[in-house]
Amino acid sequence: MAKPDVLTAQAADFPQWYQDVLAKAELAESGPVRGTMVIRPYGYSIWERVQAELDSRIKAAGARNAYFPLLIPESYFRREAEHVEGFSPELAVVTHGGGKELEEPVVVRPTSETIIGSFLAKWIQSYRDLPMAVNQWANVVRWELRPRLFLRTTEFLWQEGHTAHATREDAHGYALRILHDVYRDFMVNVLAVPVLVGRKTERERFAGATTTWSCEAMMRDGKALQMGTSHELGQGFSKVFGIDFLDEGGRQQHAWLTSWGASTRLMGALIMAHGDDNGLRVPPRLAPVQVVVLVVKAEDGAGEAADALVASLKGAGYRAELDARTDLSFGRRAVNWELKGVPLRIEVGPRDLASGSVVVCRRDLNTKAAMPLVQVVAGVGRALEEIQAGLLAEATRRRDEGTVAVTSVEEALEATRSGFAMLPGTAVAGLDRQGQDGETRLNAAGASIRVLQRPDGSLPETDEDLDRLSAVVARAY
RNA sequence: CGGGGAGUAGCGCAGUUGGUAGCGCACCUGCUUUGGGAGCAGGAGGCCGCGGGUUCAAGUCCCGCCUCCCCGACCA
């Protein structure tokens, strides 16, 4: 029997493919209010794995979790000029409560620099209190004009870390530590998505930050996705919220702050970096279900053998699940697990069992192979490692092949039709006949500078001159 | 917020010159099935996006609004 198309092909219509995956893999759907999102249980189980992996890295970096209020006095946002300018257009403002108009409107947090800053000011008195690092897992609201599930929703889930330091150097070092040890490490080693790290341009940086560092990845359609950012906030918020401390010499000083966040947008990265025409492909280290054992037909001991196999897989530490449903056909169940991107599927049926073997199906390559039952547990471990490495290698190859070095804004724009362009900073800084710089012209044509790097790919200094850097140019989500 | 599409059963869609709504999948029941989205038979399911209007009569015509999708401007 020929396999019917379950999804719109990526090549036919990538955005439609994305919508199809969200629905068929039971990840998420829209809520009744524009821009809101319902994350379904399977999608949320993946998010919980994202949270667990990020959370352990955040704690290893010395931050502790806390929780701050959803509702923030509107006046807090007015204190920092760039912050208010950047966030005003997307604030949700509550004007009524308890049946009355409020004396001071409150905003639903779009980010928490202001409210957390106001408490850091209370908690920090001395250089001995520094550095101070808190993180919160929360929902935030930014009124969006054009929502897309997981990629850009009015309400989304994220973690936001906020730290205070005695010196600019310490804040700088911590922002980069989060960028590398939390975000890049998670993205590359768990999510299996290769990322370019670099500095945002002034135009792209966070409202109120002095420097924004970012991890950017290429999706399968060649567009870029910003997956996590780490900001150096300088002393701007400290000055307006009074986050001050006495240094070792007894002098009053403003603390140097950082903030950093990664959101449910990472779910979009997972889908678009790895998914294929059969659905999602979840890297094994992230997968909430790493192995599904499918009972082909509950005859001749297949059910019992599958049950025992799941038990031994779980005993060996794998996240395994049994699918012994008899009310759905074999094909239906196989397709469903492929849509959900489970890395390994083991089919247990009477035919193979008669010869002491099972069929092992790899989601990354869509291959099937018989394997003796006694070797399965060891074979699963090996296969999961291969899948993890294979997905990263495939995504890296795809990105490298989709990235071209160019020398002009025009060439960069041409390259962004299918991928990334590496453009010398000198070409960005140059003005055209209308006096427009390269970034303005890129933006006008629908592209943007994702990050600035040194030509060798390393991170520039905070104030390193554009002329000596390379711009990663792409169309972005 | 600009430009372009579209809202009819859970999902995808058809619905002619206006005459009171249909198809596929999914769902329910029964039987037979289960090695790649099973078959047969029977059944249930509708504020036709919302609000006005025209008309004896509106899914269909007119006006207003809302929502969703795509492409731009803004963002995680």
mmCIF file of C-alpha atoms in Angstrom, chain A residues 180-438:
data_model
loop_
_atom_site.group_PDB
_atom_site.id
_atom_site.type_symbol
_atom_site.label_atom_id
_atom_site.label_comp_id
_atom_site.label_asym_id
_atom_site.label_seq_id
_atom_site.Cartn_x
_atom_site.Cartn_y
_atom_site.Cartn_z
ATOM 1 C CA HIS A 180 28.212 29.913 25.939
ATOM 2 C CA ASP A 181 27.632 27.555 28.850
ATOM 3 C CA VAL A 182 23.849 27.744 29.013
ATOM 4 C CA TYR A 183 22.498 28.674 25.607
ATOM 5 C CA ARG A 184 25.038 27.492 23.076
ATOM 6 C CA ASP A 185 25.796 24.332 25.021
ATOM 7 C CA PHE A 186 22.108 23.423 25.236
ATOM 8 C CA MET A 187 21.390 24.311 21.619
ATOM 9 C CA VAL A 188 24.310 22.406 20.160
ATOM 10 C CA ASN A 189 24.563 19.437 22.507
ATOM 11 C CA VAL A 190 20.903 18.818 23.353
ATOM 12 C CA LEU A 191 18.819 20.477 20.652
ATOM 13 C CA ALA A 192 21.420 19.489 18.017
ATOM 14 C CA VAL A 193 21.091 22.885 16.355
ATOM 15 C CA PRO A 194 24.347 24.591 15.365
ATOM 16 C CA VAL A 195 24.285 28.258 16.304
ATOM 17 C CA LEU A 196 26.234 31.326 15.320
ATOM 18 C CA VAL A 197 27.005 33.494 18.310
ATOM 19 C CA GLY A 198 27.796 37.135 18.054
ATOM 20 C CA ARG A 199 26.962 40.688 18.964
ATOM 21 C CA LYS A 200 23.764 42.403 17.872
ATOM 22 C CA THR A 201 23.950 45.687 16.033
ATOM 23 C CA GLU A 202 22.850 48.793 17.865
ATOM 24 C CA ARG A 203 19.575 48.675 15.957
ATOM 25 C CA GLU A 204 18.833 45.066 16.919
ATOM 26 C CA ARG A 205 19.856 45.167 20.535
ATOM 27 C CA PHE A 206 17.507 44.889 23.509
ATOM 28 C CA ALA A 207 15.788 48.094 24.587
ATOM 29 C CA GLY A 208 17.814 49.361 27.502
ATOM 30 C CA ALA A 209 20.910 47.187 26.954
ATOM 31 C CA THR A 210 24.405 48.403 26.183
ATOM 32 C CA THR A 211 25.283 45.171 24.387
ATOM 33 C CA THR A 212 23.179 42.232 23.235
ATOM 34 C CA TRP A 213 24.731 38.848 22.463
ATOM 35 C CA SER A 214 22.729 36.316 20.514
ATOM 36 C CA CYS A 215 22.583 32.726 19.300
ATOM 37 C CA GLU A 216 21.259 32.473 15.748
ATOM 38 C CA ALA A 217 20.433 29.346 13.790
ATOM 39 C CA MET A 218 19.420 28.504 10.252
ATOM 40 C CA MET A 219 16.079 26.823 9.713
ATOM 41 C CA ARG A 220 15.519 24.335 6.885
ATOM 42 C CA ASP A 221 14.062 27.043 4.666
ATOM 43 C CA GLY A 222 17.234 29.101 4.980
ATOM 44 C CA LYS A 223 15.772 31.721 7.305
ATOM 45 C CA ALA A 224 17.372 32.673 10.602
ATOM 46 C CA LEU A 225 15.904 32.257 14.056
ATOM 47 C CA GLN A 226 17.154 34.099 17.118
ATOM 48 C CA MET A 227 17.180 31.397 19.776
ATOM 49 C CA GLY A 228 18.506 33.081 22.877
ATOM 50 C CA THR A 229 19.945 36.417 23.918
ATOM 51 C CA SER A 230 22.191 37.623 26.706
ATOM 52 C CA HIS A 231 22.355 41.328 27.464
ATOM 53 C CA GLU A 232 24.772 43.617 29.219
ATOM 54 C CA LEU A 233 22.583 46.333 30.711
ATOM 55 C CA GLY A 234 25.344 48.626 31.926
ATOM 56 C CA GLN A 235 24.266 50.878 34.786
ATOM 57 C CA GLY A 236 21.113 52.366 33.223
ATOM 58 C CA PHE A 237 18.604 50.404 35.282
ATOM 59 C CA SER A 238 20.780 50.632 38.377
ATOM 60 C CA LYS A 239 20.706 54.404 38.219
ATOM 61 C CA VAL A 240 16.940 54.689 37.893
ATOM 62 C CA PHE A 241 16.076 51.917 40.363
ATOM 63 C CA GLY A 242 18.819 52.663 42.843
ATOM 64 C CA ILE A 243 20.668 49.350 42.622
ATOM 65 C CA ASP A 244 23.658 50.665 44.509
ATOM 66 C CA PHE A 245 26.303 49.176 46.773
ATOM 67 C CA LEU A 246 29.203 50.251 48.912
ATOM 68 C CA ASP A 247 32.480 49.031 47.454
ATOM 69 C CA GLU A 248 35.521 47.905 49.410
ATOM 70 C CA GLY A 249 36.672 51.479 49.695
ATOM 71 C CA GLY A 250 33.343 52.585 51.190
ATOM 72 C CA ARG A 251 32.251 54.389 48.018
ATOM 73 C CA GLN A 252 28.681 54.219 46.756
ATOM 74 C CA GLN A 253 28.541 52.640 43.272
ATOM 75 C CA HIS A 254 25.889 51.632 40.738
ATOM 76 C CA ALA A 255 25.734 47.895 40.045
ATOM 77 C CA TRP A 256 26.351 46.520 36.554
ATOM 78 C CA LEU A 257 23.459 44.361 35.356
ATOM 79 C CA THR A 258 22.848 41.587 32.876
ATOM 80 C CA SER A 259 19.684 39.857 31.698
ATOM 81 C CA TRP A 260 19.206 36.860 29.433
ATOM 82 C CA GLY A 261 16.337 34.823 28.095
ATOM 83 C CA ALA A 262 15.250 31.895 25.984
ATOM 84 C CA SER A 263 11.646 31.137 25.196
ATOM 85 C CA THR A 264 9.131 28.713 23.732
ATOM 86 C CA ARG A 265 10.504 29.937 20.435
ATOM 87 C CA LEU A 266 13.036 27.144 20.936
ATOM 88 C CA MET A 267 10.158 24.799 20.093
ATOM 89 C CA GLY A 268 9.925 26.487 16.733
ATOM 90 C CA ALA A 269 13.658 25.982 16.260
ATOM 91 C CA LEU A 270 13.313 22.287 17.033
ATOM 92 C CA ILE A 271 10.528 21.923 14.486
ATOM 93 C CA MET A 272 12.092 23.952 11.692
ATOM 94 C CA ALA A 273 15.716 22.895 12.114
ATOM 95 C CA HIS A 274 15.096 19.140 12.142
ATOM 96 C CA GLY A 275 11.605 18.386 10.868
ATOM 97 C CA ASP A 276 11.175 16.630 7.538
ATOM 98 C CA ASP A 277 8.302 15.656 5.275
ATOM 99 C CA ASN A 278 7.284 12.909 7.690
ATOM 100 C CA GLY A 279 7.036 15.257 10.663
ATOM 101 C CA LEU A 280 9.086 16.211 13.666
ATOM 102 C CA ARG A 281 12.503 14.733 14.400
ATOM 103 C CA VAL A 282 13.404 15.152 18.055
ATOM 104 C CA PRO A 283 17.048 14.703 19.075
ATOM 105 C CA PRO A 284 17.366 11.822 21.568
ATOM 106 C CA ARG A 285 18.821 13.885 24.417
ATOM 107 C CA LEU A 286 15.790 16.149 24.268
ATOM 108 C CA ALA A 287 13.092 13.620 23.401
ATOM 109 C CA PRO A 288 10.480 12.997 26.096
ATOM 110 C CA VAL A 289 10.012 9.604 24.448
ATOM 111 C CA GLN A 290 13.291 8.231 23.091
ATOM 112 C CA VAL A 291 12.080 4.787 22.135
ATOM 113 C CA VAL A 292 8.600 3.556 21.415
ATOM 114 C CA VAL A 293 8.004 -0.170 21.352
ATOM 115 C CA LEU A 294 5.211 -1.011 18.971
ATOM 116 C CA VAL A 295 3.340 -4.275 19.261
ATOM 117 C CA VAL A 296 2.624 -5.186 15.661
ATOM 118 C CA LYS A 297 0.106 -7.848 16.498
ATOM 119 C CA ALA A 298 -0.601 -9.173 19.966
ATOM 120 C CA GLU A 299 -0.081 -12.832 19.072
ATOM 121 C CA ASP A 300 2.464 -15.538 19.839
ATOM 122 C CA GLY A 301 3.890 -13.678 22.809
ATOM 123 C CA ALA A 302 4.548 -10.388 21.025
ATOM 124 C CA GLY A 303 2.667 -8.386 23.641
ATOM 125 C CA GLU A 304 4.604 -9.969 26.491
ATOM 126 C CA ALA A 305 7.928 -9.575 24.688
ATOM 127 C CA ALA A 306 7.225 -5.885 24.023
ATOM 128 C CA ASP A 307 6.234 -5.336 27.627
ATOM 129 C CA ALA A 308 9.461 -6.931 28.830
ATOM 130 C CA LEU A 309 11.499 -4.919 26.351
ATOM 131 C CA VAL A 310 10.037 -1.623 27.576
ATOM 132 C CA ALA A 311 10.790 -2.635 31.144
ATOM 133 C CA SER A 312 14.409 -3.421 30.358
ATOM 134 C CA LEU A 313 14.820 -0.207 28.349
ATOM 135 C CA LYS A 314 13.455 1.800 31.250
ATOM 136 C CA GLY A 315 15.709 -0.147 33.591
ATOM 137 C CA ALA A 316 18.661 0.853 31.441
ATOM 138 C CA GLY A 317 17.675 4.509 31.868
ATOM 139 C CA TYR A 318 15.990 5.215 28.555
ATOM 140 C CA ARG A 319 12.716 7.088 28.173
ATOM 141 C CA ALA A 320 10.687 4.287 26.630
ATOM 142 C CA GLU A 321 6.997 3.880 25.940
ATOM 143 C CA LEU A 322 4.858 0.911 24.970
ATOM 144 C CA ASP A 323 2.299 1.127 22.194
ATOM 145 C CA ALA A 324 0.124 -1.966 22.432
ATOM 146 C CA ARG A 325 -3.050 -0.370 21.133
ATOM 147 C CA THR A 326 -5.186 -2.785 19.197
ATOM 148 C CA ASP A 327 -7.887 -0.365 18.123
ATOM 149 C CA LEU A 328 -5.574 1.390 15.670
ATOM 150 C CA SER A 329 -3.943 -0.266 12.702
ATOM 151 C CA PHE A 330 -0.215 -0.791 12.587
ATOM 152 C CA GLY A 331 0.293 1.780 9.863
ATOM 153 C CA ARG A 332 -1.644 4.453 11.694
ATOM 154 C CA ARG A 333 0.378 3.995 14.838
ATOM 155 C CA ALA A 334 3.693 3.964 12.971
ATOM 156 C CA VAL A 335 2.826 7.211 11.188
ATOM 157 C CA ASN A 336 1.745 8.868 14.427
ATOM 158 C CA TRP A 337 5.059 8.155 16.125
ATOM 159 C CA GLU A 338 6.926 9.408 13.078
ATOM 160 C CA LEU A 339 4.931 12.644 13.140
ATOM 161 C CA LYS A 340 5.872 13.069 16.796
ATOM 162 C CA GLY A 341 9.526 12.591 15.931
ATOM 163 C CA VAL A 342 10.345 9.805 18.384
ATOM 164 C CA PRO A 343 13.961 8.909 17.536
ATOM 165 C CA LEU A 344 13.638 5.125 17.653
ATOM 166 C CA ARG A 345 10.710 2.829 17.071
ATOM 167 C CA ILE A 346 11.004 -0.873 17.776
ATOM 168 C CA GLU A 347 8.442 -3.104 16.130
ATOM 169 C CA VAL A 348 7.726 -6.352 17.927
ATOM 170 C CA GLY A 349 5.672 -8.887 15.966
ATOM 171 C CA PRO A 350 5.210 -12.640 15.827
ATOM 172 C CA ARG A 351 7.092 -13.049 12.558
ATOM 173 C CA ASP A 352 10.417 -11.570 13.720
ATOM 174 C CA LEU A 353 9.975 -12.825 17.243
ATOM 175 C CA ALA A 354 9.945 -16.359 15.860
ATOM 176 C CA SER A 355 13.581 -15.830 14.911
ATOM 177 C CA GLY A 356 14.372 -13.997 18.151
ATOM 178 C CA SER A 357 14.601 -10.551 16.600
ATOM 179 C CA VAL A 358 12.738 -7.245 16.368
ATOM 180 C CA VAL A 359 12.727 -4.430 13.811
ATOM 181 C CA VAL A 360 14.453 -1.191 14.778
ATOM 182 C CA CYS A 361 13.364 1.936 12.870
ATOM 183 C CA ARG A 362 15.449 5.109 12.942
ATOM 184 C CA ARG A 363 13.464 8.311 12.588
ATOM 185 C CA ASP A 364 16.438 10.392 11.447
ATOM 186 C CA LEU A 365 17.195 8.251 8.405
ATOM 187 C CA ASN A 366 13.810 6.543 8.040
ATOM 188 C CA THR A 367 15.552 3.181 7.958
ATOM 189 C CA LYS A 368 14.509 -0.220 9.302
ATOM 190 C CA ALA A 369 16.745 -3.083 10.346
ATOM 191 C CA ALA A 370 16.249 -6.384 12.107
ATOM 192 C CA MET A 371 18.102 -6.763 15.383
ATOM 193 C CA PRO A 372 18.385 -9.789 17.683
ATOM 194 C CA LEU A 373 16.232 -9.193 20.757
ATOM 195 C CA VAL A 374 19.122 -9.844 23.127
ATOM 196 C CA GLN A 375 21.132 -7.017 21.583
ATOM 197 C CA VAL A 376 18.386 -4.415 21.584
ATOM 198 C CA VAL A 377 19.126 -2.572 24.812
ATOM 199 C CA ALA A 378 22.776 -2.078 23.901
ATOM 200 C CA GLY A 379 21.836 -1.310 20.304
ATOM 201 C CA VAL A 380 19.382 1.357 21.386
ATOM 202 C CA GLY A 381 22.064 3.253 23.269
ATOM 203 C CA ARG A 382 24.337 3.211 20.260
ATOM 204 C CA ALA A 383 21.584 4.206 17.867
ATOM 205 C CA LEU A 384 20.449 7.120 20.044
ATOM 206 C CA GLU A 385 23.981 8.472 20.115
ATOM 207 C CA GLU A 386 24.239 8.143 16.356
ATOM 208 C CA ILE A 387 20.926 9.935 15.859
ATOM 209 C CA GLN A 388 21.949 12.766 18.171
ATOM 210 C CA ALA A 389 25.226 13.230 16.299
ATOM 211 C CA GLY A 390 23.605 12.711 12.926
ATOM 212 C CA LEU A 391 20.980 15.412 13.389
ATOM 213 C CA LEU A 392 23.615 17.921 14.454
ATOM 214 C CA ALA A 393 25.856 16.968 11.538
ATOM 215 C CA GLU A 394 22.998 17.252 9.070
ATOM 216 C CA ALA A 395 21.918 20.662 10.388
ATOM 217 C CA THR A 396 25.530 21.873 10.392
ATOM 218 C CA ARG A 397 26.079 20.725 6.818
ATOM 219 C CA ARG A 398 22.846 22.373 5.755
ATOM 220 C CA ARG A 399 23.842 25.650 7.371
ATOM 221 C CA ASP A 400 27.373 25.624 5.997
ATOM 222 C CA GLU A 401 26.171 24.858 2.490
ATOM 223 C CA GLY A 402 23.560 27.598 2.807
ATOM 224 C CA THR A 403 26.064 30.254 3.871
ATOM 225 C CA VAL A 404 28.044 32.239 1.317
ATOM 226 C CA ALA A 405 30.704 34.905 1.658
ATOM 227 C CA VAL A 406 29.818 38.085 -0.223
ATOM 228 C CA THR A 407 31.304 41.542 -0.577
ATOM 229 C CA SER A 408 28.320 43.832 -1.175
ATOM 230 C CA VAL A 409 24.862 44.515 0.213
ATOM 231 C CA GLU A 410 23.333 43.544 -3.144
ATOM 232 C CA GLU A 411 25.096 40.171 -3.137
ATOM 233 C CA ALA A 412 24.048 39.645 0.460
ATOM 234 C CA LEU A 413 20.402 40.241 -0.414
ATOM 235 C CA GLU A 414 20.645 37.747 -3.251
ATOM 236 C CA ALA A 415 22.172 35.169 -0.897
ATOM 237 C CA THR A 416 19.430 35.614 1.706
ATOM 238 C CA ARG A 417 16.874 34.303 -0.760
ATOM 239 C CA SER A 418 18.105 30.841 0.186
ATOM 240 C CA GLY A 419 20.372 31.191 3.212
ATOM 241 C CA PHE A 420 22.909 33.269 5.094
ATOM 242 C CA ALA A 421 25.442 35.763 3.793
ATOM 243 C CA MET A 422 28.702 36.731 5.470
ATOM 244 C CA LEU A 423 29.227 40.376 4.684
ATOM 245 C CA PRO A 424 32.331 42.413 5.635
ATOM 246 C CA GLY A 425 31.616 45.175 8.110
ATOM 247 C CA THR A 426 33.153 47.678 5.747
ATOM 248 C CA ALA A 427 30.369 46.944 3.237
ATOM 249 C CA VAL A 428 27.772 47.461 5.969
ATOM 250 C CA ALA A 429 29.212 50.768 7.046
ATOM 251 C CA GLY A 430 29.456 52.110 3.502
ATOM 252 C CA LEU A 431 26.805 54.552 2.320
ATOM 253 C CA ASP A 432 24.968 54.384 -0.990
ATOM 254 C CA ARG A 433 24.066 57.386 -3.174
ATOM 255 C CA GLN A 434 21.053 58.168 -0.988
ATOM 256 C CA GLY A 435 23.355 58.225 2.008
ATOM 257 C CA GLN A 436 21.903 55.044 3.461
ATOM 258 C CA ASP A 437 24.115 52.619 5.331
ATOM 259 C CA GLY A 438 24.135 48.905 4.556
#
